[in-house]
């Protein structure tokens, strides 16, 4: 049975950094955002975290051979059809309340399960990490056969998330031709609520969900990784954390299939809190996001007046 650690949360919440650090632990293999593998990699042949084009990466070629007898045998149109039918955010209430899965849900989940199992075998890792984030996908995966699913729910202050979504970030895997999506703070706040609440629903359905606050994790990554390894059931020796330094981590090459540009970082990765939003997010927008996200921010332990105190 494939063991997968699914990193969930709303975008710009720090899942890529958590994934990169977890991927350094022995027994873990970080795969990036598998939700994008079908289009961006199989079809568009974007770059793997190792720098090679997807088709030129030996790791992914072996995974494709093992899982599907070659990526050419994957019907990407079929996966897109299934995704539209079962994995959109609007499907979450139905997915969460279902007591049995439809054939479409099972079929869609089976593509992921095959990738996980093959990646575990090729890498020799005990557990693979999928940082797809999407809460709807996590709900789908609870119906996958032969899958030991554990979910890490990464939460970041909604106001920091909102500020991040207003910034322009280019996507290096497309060689500068494309930029990452942007949202207004109001839109980001509404989505932050919906996606984070969906992981609460998932936990109530019996899926093991462990919530971390990104800011807390960054303040003490060593303690954070020890807790996550414990949740993942991974034995950890203190030497395994030698790649963590006081204010940075030393990263090896990874094979993340898709995701945030940080997946390309090799060597030194700074571990610093990014609190630029406290000064840079206009106060009207800060108040708007604080009002929309107030109940959940409070539930997660975020002080609502932190911004006004700091500025
Ligand atoms: Zn690669």
CSV table of C-alpha atoms and ligand atoms in Angstrom, one decimal:
chain,number,residue,atom,x,y,z
A,1,UNK,CA,0.0,0.0,0.0
A,2,UNK,CA,1.4,3.4,-1.0
A,3,UNK,CA,1.8,5.9,1.8
A,4,UNK,CA,1.2,9.5,0.9
A,5,UNK,CA,1.6,12.6,2.9
A,6,UNK,CA,-0.7,15.2,1.2
A,7,UNK,CA,0.2,18.8,1.9
A,8,UNK,CA,-3.0,20.8,1.8
A,9,UNK,CA,-4.0,24.4,2.2
A,10,UNK,CA,-4.8,27.5,0.2
A,11,UNK,CA,-2.1,28.7,-2.2
A,12,UNK,CA,0.7,30.9,-0.9
A,13,UNK,CA,0.5,29.4,2.5
A,14,UNK,CA,4.0,27.9,2.5
A,15,UNK,CA,3.4,24.4,1.4
A,16,UNK,CA,6.4,24.4,-1.0
A,17,UNK,CA,8.8,25.3,1.8
A,18,UNK,CA,7.3,22.6,4.1
A,19,UNK,CA,7.6,20.1,1.3
A,20,UNK,CA,11.2,21.0,0.5
A,21,UNK,CA,12.2,20.5,4.1
A,22,UNK,CA,10.2,17.2,4.5
A,23,UNK,CA,11.8,16.0,1.3
A,24,UNK,CA,15.2,16.1,2.9
A,25,UNK,CA,14.2,13.4,5.5
A,26,UNK,CA,15.3,9.9,4.8
A,27,UNK,CA,12.3,7.8,3.7
A,28,UNK,CA,10.5,10.7,2.2
A,29,UNK,CA,10.2,11.5,-1.5
A,30,UNK,CA,8.8,14.9,-2.5
A,31,UNK,CA,6.8,14.8,-5.8
A,32,UNK,CA,5.6,18.4,-6.0
A,33,UNK,CA,2.0,19.2,-7.0
A,34,UNK,CA,0.8,16.1,-8.8
A,35,UNK,CA,-2.5,17.8,-9.6
A,36,UNK,CA,-0.6,19.7,-12.3
A,37,UNK,CA,1.4,16.7,-13.6
A,38,UNK,CA,-1.1,15.7,-16.3
A,39,UNK,CA,-1.2,19.0,-18.1
A,40,UNK,CA,2.0,20.8,-17.3
A,41,UNK,CA,4.3,17.8,-17.5
A,42,UNK,CA,2.9,15.0,-19.6
A,43,UNK,CA,1.3,17.4,-22.1
A,44,UNK,CA,3.4,20.6,-21.9
A,45,UNK,CA,6.7,19.0,-20.9
A,46,UNK,CA,7.6,21.7,-18.3
A,47,UNK,CA,10.7,21.5,-16.2
A,48,UNK,CA,11.1,19.1,-13.3
A,49,UNK,CA,12.6,20.4,-10.0
A,50,UNK,CA,15.9,18.8,-11.2
A,51,UNK,CA,16.0,21.3,-14.1
A,52,UNK,CA,15.4,18.8,-16.9
A,53,UNK,CA,12.3,18.8,-19.0
A,54,UNK,CA,9.8,16.3,-17.7
A,55,UNK,CA,10.4,14.0,-20.7
A,56,UNK,CA,14.2,14.2,-20.0
A,57,UNK,CA,14.0,13.4,-16.3
A,58,UNK,CA,15.1,9.8,-15.6
A,59,UNK,CA,13.2,9.6,-12.4
A,60,UNK,CA,9.9,10.6,-13.9
A,61,UNK,CA,10.4,8.4,-16.9
A,62,UNK,CA,10.8,5.4,-14.7
A,63,UNK,CA,7.7,6.4,-12.7
A,64,UNK,CA,5.7,6.6,-15.9
A,65,UNK,CA,7.0,3.3,-17.2
A,66,UNK,CA,6.1,1.6,-13.9
A,67,UNK,CA,2.7,3.2,-13.4
A,68,UNK,CA,1.3,3.3,-17.0
A,69,UNK,CA,3.8,1.5,-19.1
A,70,UNK,CA,4.9,4.9,-20.3
A,71,UNK,CA,3.3,8.4,-20.0
A,72,UNK,CA,2.1,8.2,-23.6
A,73,UNK,CA,-0.5,5.7,-22.4
A,74,UNK,CA,-2.1,8.2,-20.0
A,75,UNK,CA,-5.3,9.7,-21.4
A,76,UNK,CA,-5.0,13.3,-20.2
A,77,UNK,CA,-8.3,14.3,-21.8
A,78,UNK,CA,-10.0,11.6,-19.7
A,79,UNK,CA,-8.3,12.9,-16.5
A,80,UNK,CA,-9.4,16.5,-17.3
A,81,UNK,CA,-13.0,15.3,-17.8
A,82,UNK,CA,-12.9,13.4,-14.5
A,83,UNK,CA,-11.4,16.4,-12.8
A,84,UNK,CA,-14.1,18.7,-14.0
A,85,UNK,CA,-16.7,16.1,-12.9
A,86,UNK,CA,-15.4,15.5,-9.3
A,87,UNK,CA,-12.5,17.7,-8.2
A,88,UNK,CA,-13.7,21.2,-8.4
A,89,UNK,CA,-14.0,23.3,-5.2
A,90,UNK,CA,-17.8,23.4,-5.7
A,91,UNK,CA,-17.9,19.6,-5.3
A,92,UNK,CA,-16.5,19.7,-1.8
A,93,UNK,CA,-19.8,19.6,0.1
A,94,UNK,CA,-20.9,16.6,-2.0
A,95,UNK,CA,-17.5,14.8,-1.6
A,96,UNK,CA,-17.5,15.5,2.2
A,97,UNK,CA,-21.0,14.2,2.8
A,98,UNK,CA,-20.7,11.1,0.5
A,99,UNK,CA,-20.8,7.7,2.2
A,100,UNK,CA,-19.8,5.9,-0.9
A,101,UNK,CA,-17.7,7.0,-3.9
A,102,UNK,CA,-18.9,7.2,-7.5
A,103,UNK,CA,-17.1,5.3,-10.2
A,104,UNK,CA,-15.7,8.6,-11.5
A,105,UNK,CA,-14.3,9.5,-8.1
A,106,UNK,CA,-12.6,6.1,-7.8
A,107,UNK,CA,-11.2,6.3,-11.3
A,108,UNK,CA,-9.8,9.8,-10.8
A,109,UNK,CA,-8.2,8.8,-7.5
A,110,UNK,CA,-6.7,5.7,-9.1
A,111,UNK,CA,-4.5,7.7,-11.4
A,112,UNK,CA,-3.0,9.4,-8.4
A,113,UNK,CA,-2.6,6.2,-6.5
A,114,UNK,CA,-0.7,4.7,-9.4
A,115,UNK,CA,1.7,7.6,-9.5
A,116,UNK,CA,2.3,7.5,-5.8
A,117,UNK,CA,3.0,3.7,-5.8
A,118,UNK,CA,5.4,3.9,-8.7
A,119,UNK,CA,7.2,6.9,-7.3
A,120,UNK,CA,7.6,5.1,-4.0
A,121,UNK,CA,9.1,2.1,-5.7
A,122,UNK,CA,11.4,4.1,-8.0
A,123,UNK,CA,12.7,6.3,-5.2
A,124,UNK,CA,12.8,3.5,-2.6
A,125,UNK,CA,11.1,5.9,-0.2
A,126,UNK,CA,8.6,4.8,2.4
A,127,UNK,CA,6.4,7.7,1.9
A,128,UNK,CA,5.8,10.1,-1.0
A,129,UNK,CA,4.7,13.7,-0.6
A,130,UNK,CA,2.1,15.3,-2.8
A,131,UNK,CA,1.9,19.1,-2.2
A,132,UNK,CA,-1.1,19.6,-4.6
A,133,UNK,CA,-2.8,21.7,-1.8
A,134,UNK,CA,-6.3,21.4,-3.3
A,135,UNK,CA,-8.8,20.5,-0.7
A,136,UNK,CA,-11.2,18.9,-3.2
A,137,UNK,CA,-8.4,16.5,-4.3
A,138,UNK,CA,-7.7,15.5,-0.7
A,139,UNK,CA,-11.4,14.7,-0.4
A,140,UNK,CA,-11.2,12.6,-3.6
A,141,UNK,CA,-8.1,10.7,-2.4
A,142,UNK,CA,-9.9,9.4,0.7
A,143,UNK,CA,-11.7,7.0,-1.7
A,144,UNK,CA,-8.5,5.7,-3.4
A,145,UNK,CA,-7.9,2.0,-3.0
A,146,UNK,CA,-4.5,0.8,-1.6
A,147,UNK,CA,-3.6,4.3,-0.2
A,148,UNK,CA,-2.5,5.2,3.3
A,149,UNK,CA,-3.4,8.9,3.2
A,150,UNK,CA,-2.3,11.4,5.8
A,151,UNK,CA,-2.9,15.1,5.3
A,152,UNK,CA,-0.8,18.0,6.6
A,153,UNK,CA,-3.0,21.1,6.6
A,154,UNK,CA,-0.7,24.2,6.3
A,155,UNK,CA,-2.4,27.4,7.5
A,156,UNK,CA,-0.9,30.9,7.1
A,157,UNK,CA,-2.3,34.2,8.2
A,158,UNK,CA,-5.0,35.2,5.7
A,159,UNK,CA,-3.6,38.7,5.5
A,160,UNK,CA,-0.1,37.5,4.5
A,161,UNK,CA,-1.7,35.1,2.0
A,162,UNK,CA,-3.8,38.0,0.5
A,163,UNK,CA,-0.7,40.2,0.2
A,164,UNK,CA,1.2,37.4,-1.6
A,165,UNK,CA,-1.6,36.9,-4.1
A,166,UNK,CA,-1.4,40.6,-5.1
A,167,UNK,CA,2.3,40.2,-6.1
A,168,UNK,CA,3.5,39.4,-9.6
A,169,UNK,CA,5.5,36.2,-9.8
A,170,UNK,CA,6.8,34.7,-13.0
A,171,UNK,CA,6.9,30.9,-13.6
A,172,UNK,CA,10.5,29.9,-14.4
A,173,UNK,CA,9.4,26.5,-15.7
A,174,UNK,CA,7.9,28.3,-18.7
A,175,UNK,CA,11.1,30.3,-19.2
A,176,UNK,CA,9.4,33.5,-18.3
A,177,UNK,CA,6.5,33.2,-20.7
A,178,UNK,CA,3.9,32.8,-18.0
A,179,UNK,CA,3.1,34.4,-14.7
A,180,UNK,CA,1.4,32.9,-11.6
A,181,UNK,CA,-2.2,33.7,-11.0
A,182,UNK,CA,-3.1,36.9,-9.0
A,183,UNK,CA,-6.2,37.5,-6.8
A,184,UNK,CA,-7.6,40.6,-5.2
A,185,UNK,CA,-7.5,40.6,-1.3
A,186,UNK,CA,-11.3,40.2,-1.2
A,187,UNK,CA,-11.3,37.2,-3.5
A,188,UNK,CA,-8.3,35.7,-1.7
A,189,UNK,CA,-10.1,36.0,1.6
A,190,UNK,CA,-13.2,34.2,0.4
A,191,UNK,CA,-11.1,31.3,-1.0
A,192,UNK,CA,-8.9,31.2,2.1
A,193,UNK,CA,-12.0,30.5,4.2
A,194,UNK,CA,-13.4,27.9,1.8
A,195,UNK,CA,-10.2,25.9,1.3
A,196,UNK,CA,-9.2,25.9,5.0
A,197,UNK,CA,-12.7,25.0,6.2
A,198,UNK,CA,-12.6,22.0,3.7
A,199,UNK,CA,-9.7,20.5,5.6
A,200,UNK,CA,-11.7,20.7,8.8
A,201,UNK,CA,-14.5,18.7,7.0
A,202,UNK,CA,-11.9,16.1,5.9
A,203,UNK,CA,-10.7,15.5,9.4
A,204,UNK,CA,-14.3,15.0,10.5
A,205,UNK,CA,-14.6,12.2,7.9
A,206,UNK,CA,-11.9,10.3,9.7
A,207,UNK,CA,-8.9,11.2,7.5
A,208,UNK,CA,-5.8,11.8,9.7
A,209,UNK,CA,-5.3,15.6,9.3
A,210,UNK,CA,-2.5,17.5,11.2
A,211,UNK,CA,-2.7,21.2,11.1
A,212,UNK,CA,0.4,23.5,11.3
A,213,UNK,CA,0.7,27.2,11.3
A,214,UNK,CA,3.3,28.2,8.7
A,215,UNK,CA,4.6,31.1,10.9
A,216,UNK,CA,5.1,28.8,13.9
A,217,UNK,CA,6.8,26.1,11.7
A,218,UNK,CA,9.3,28.7,10.3
A,219,UNK,CA,10.0,30.0,13.8
A,220,UNK,CA,11.4,26.5,14.7
A,221,UNK,CA,11.6,24.2,11.7
A,222,UNK,CA,13.5,21.6,13.7
A,223,UNK,CA,10.7,21.1,16.2
A,224,UNK,CA,8.2,21.4,13.3
A,225,UNK,CA,9.8,18.6,11.3
A,226,UNK,CA,10.1,16.3,14.4
A,227,UNK,CA,6.3,16.7,14.9
A,228,UNK,CA,5.5,16.1,11.2
A,229,UNK,CA,7.8,13.0,11.1
A,230,UNK,CA,5.9,11.7,14.1
A,231,UNK,CA,2.6,12.3,12.4
A,232,UNK,CA,3.8,10.6,9.3
A,233,UNK,CA,5.0,7.6,11.3
A,234,UNK,CA,8.6,8.1,10.2
A,235,UNK,CA,11.4,7.2,12.5
A,236,UNK,CA,13.8,10.2,12.9
A,237,UNK,CA,17.4,10.4,14.1
A,238,UNK,CA,18.8,13.8,15.2
A,239,UNK,CA,21.4,13.5,12.5
A,240,UNK,CA,18.7,13.5,9.9
A,241,UNK,CA,18.1,17.2,10.6
A,242,UNK,CA,21.7,18.2,10.0
A,243,UNK,CA,20.7,20.0,6.8
A,244,UNK,CA,18.9,22.6,9.0
A,245,UNK,CA,21.1,25.5,10.0
A,246,UNK,CA,20.2,28.5,12.2
A,247,UNK,CA,18.7,30.6,9.4
A,248,UNK,CA,18.8,28.4,6.3
A,249,UNK,CA,18.5,24.9,5.1
A,250,UNK,CA,20.9,23.0,2.7
A,251,UNK,CA,18.8,21.4,0.0
A,252,UNK,CA,19.6,18.7,-2.5
A,253,UNK,CA,18.2,18.4,-6.0
A,254,UNK,CA,14.6,17.2,-6.0
A,255,UNK,CA,12.2,16.0,-8.7
A,256,UNK,CA,9.2,18.1,-7.9
A,257,UNK,CA,6.9,17.8,-10.9
A,258,UNK,CA,5.1,21.2,-10.5
A,259,UNK,CA,4.5,24.1,-8.1
A,260,UNK,CA,6.0,27.2,-6.6
A,261,UNK,CA,9.4,28.4,-8.1
A,262,UNK,CA,11.1,27.5,-4.8
A,263,UNK,CA,11.0,23.9,-6.0
A,264,UNK,CA,14.1,24.7,-8.2
A,265,UNK,CA,16.2,25.8,-5.2
A,266,UNK,CA,19.3,23.7,-4.6
A,267,UNK,CA,21.8,24.5,-1.8
A,268,UNK,CA,21.0,27.3,0.6
A,269,UNK,CA,17.4,28.2,1.2
A,270,UNK,CA,16.8,31.0,3.7
A,271,UNK,CA,14.3,30.3,6.5
A,272,UNK,CA,12.9,33.7,7.3
A,273,UNK,CA,9.5,34.8,8.1
A,274,UNK,CA,8.0,37.1,5.4
A,275,UNK,CA,6.0,39.6,7.3
A,276,UNK,CA,6.1,42.3,4.6
A,277,UNK,CA,2.3,42.4,4.4
A,278,UNK,CA,2.2,44.0,7.9
A,279,UNK,CA,3.5,47.2,6.3
A,280,UNK,CA,2.7,46.7,2.6
A,281,UNK,CA,-0.9,45.6,2.7
A,282,UNK,CA,-3.1,48.7,2.8
A,283,UNK,CA,-5.1,49.0,6.1
A,284,UNK,CA,-8.5,48.9,4.3
A,285,UNK,CA,-7.6,45.6,2.6
A,286,UNK,CA,-6.1,44.3,5.9
A,287,UNK,CA,-9.4,45.0,7.7
A,288,UNK,CA,-11.4,43.5,4.9
A,289,UNK,CA,-9.5,40.3,5.0
A,290,UNK,CA,-9.5,40.3,8.8
A,291,UNK,CA,-13.3,40.6,8.8
A,292,UNK,CA,-14.0,38.0,6.2
A,293,UNK,CA,-11.5,35.5,7.7
A,294,UNK,CA,-12.0,36.5,11.4
A,295,UNK,CA,-13.7,33.4,12.7
A,296,UNK,CA,-11.2,31.0,11.3
A,297,UNK,CA,-8.2,33.2,12.0
A,298,UNK,CA,-9.3,33.2,15.7
A,299,UNK,CA,-9.9,29.4,15.6
A,300,UNK,CA,-6.4,28.9,14.4
A,301,UNK,CA,-5.0,31.1,17.1
A,302,UNK,CA,-4.1,34.2,15.1
A,303,UNK,CA,-4.5,37.5,16.9
A,304,UNK,CA,-6.7,39.8,14.8
A,305,UNK,CA,-5.1,43.0,15.8
A,306,UNK,CA,-1.5,42.0,15.1
A,307,UNK,CA,-1.2,44.2,12.1
A,308,UNK,CA,-2.2,47.4,13.8
A,309,UNK,CA,0.1,46.8,16.7
A,310,UNK,CA,3.1,46.2,14.4
A,311,UNK,CA,2.6,49.1,12.0
B,1,LIG,ZN1,13.7,15.4,-12.3
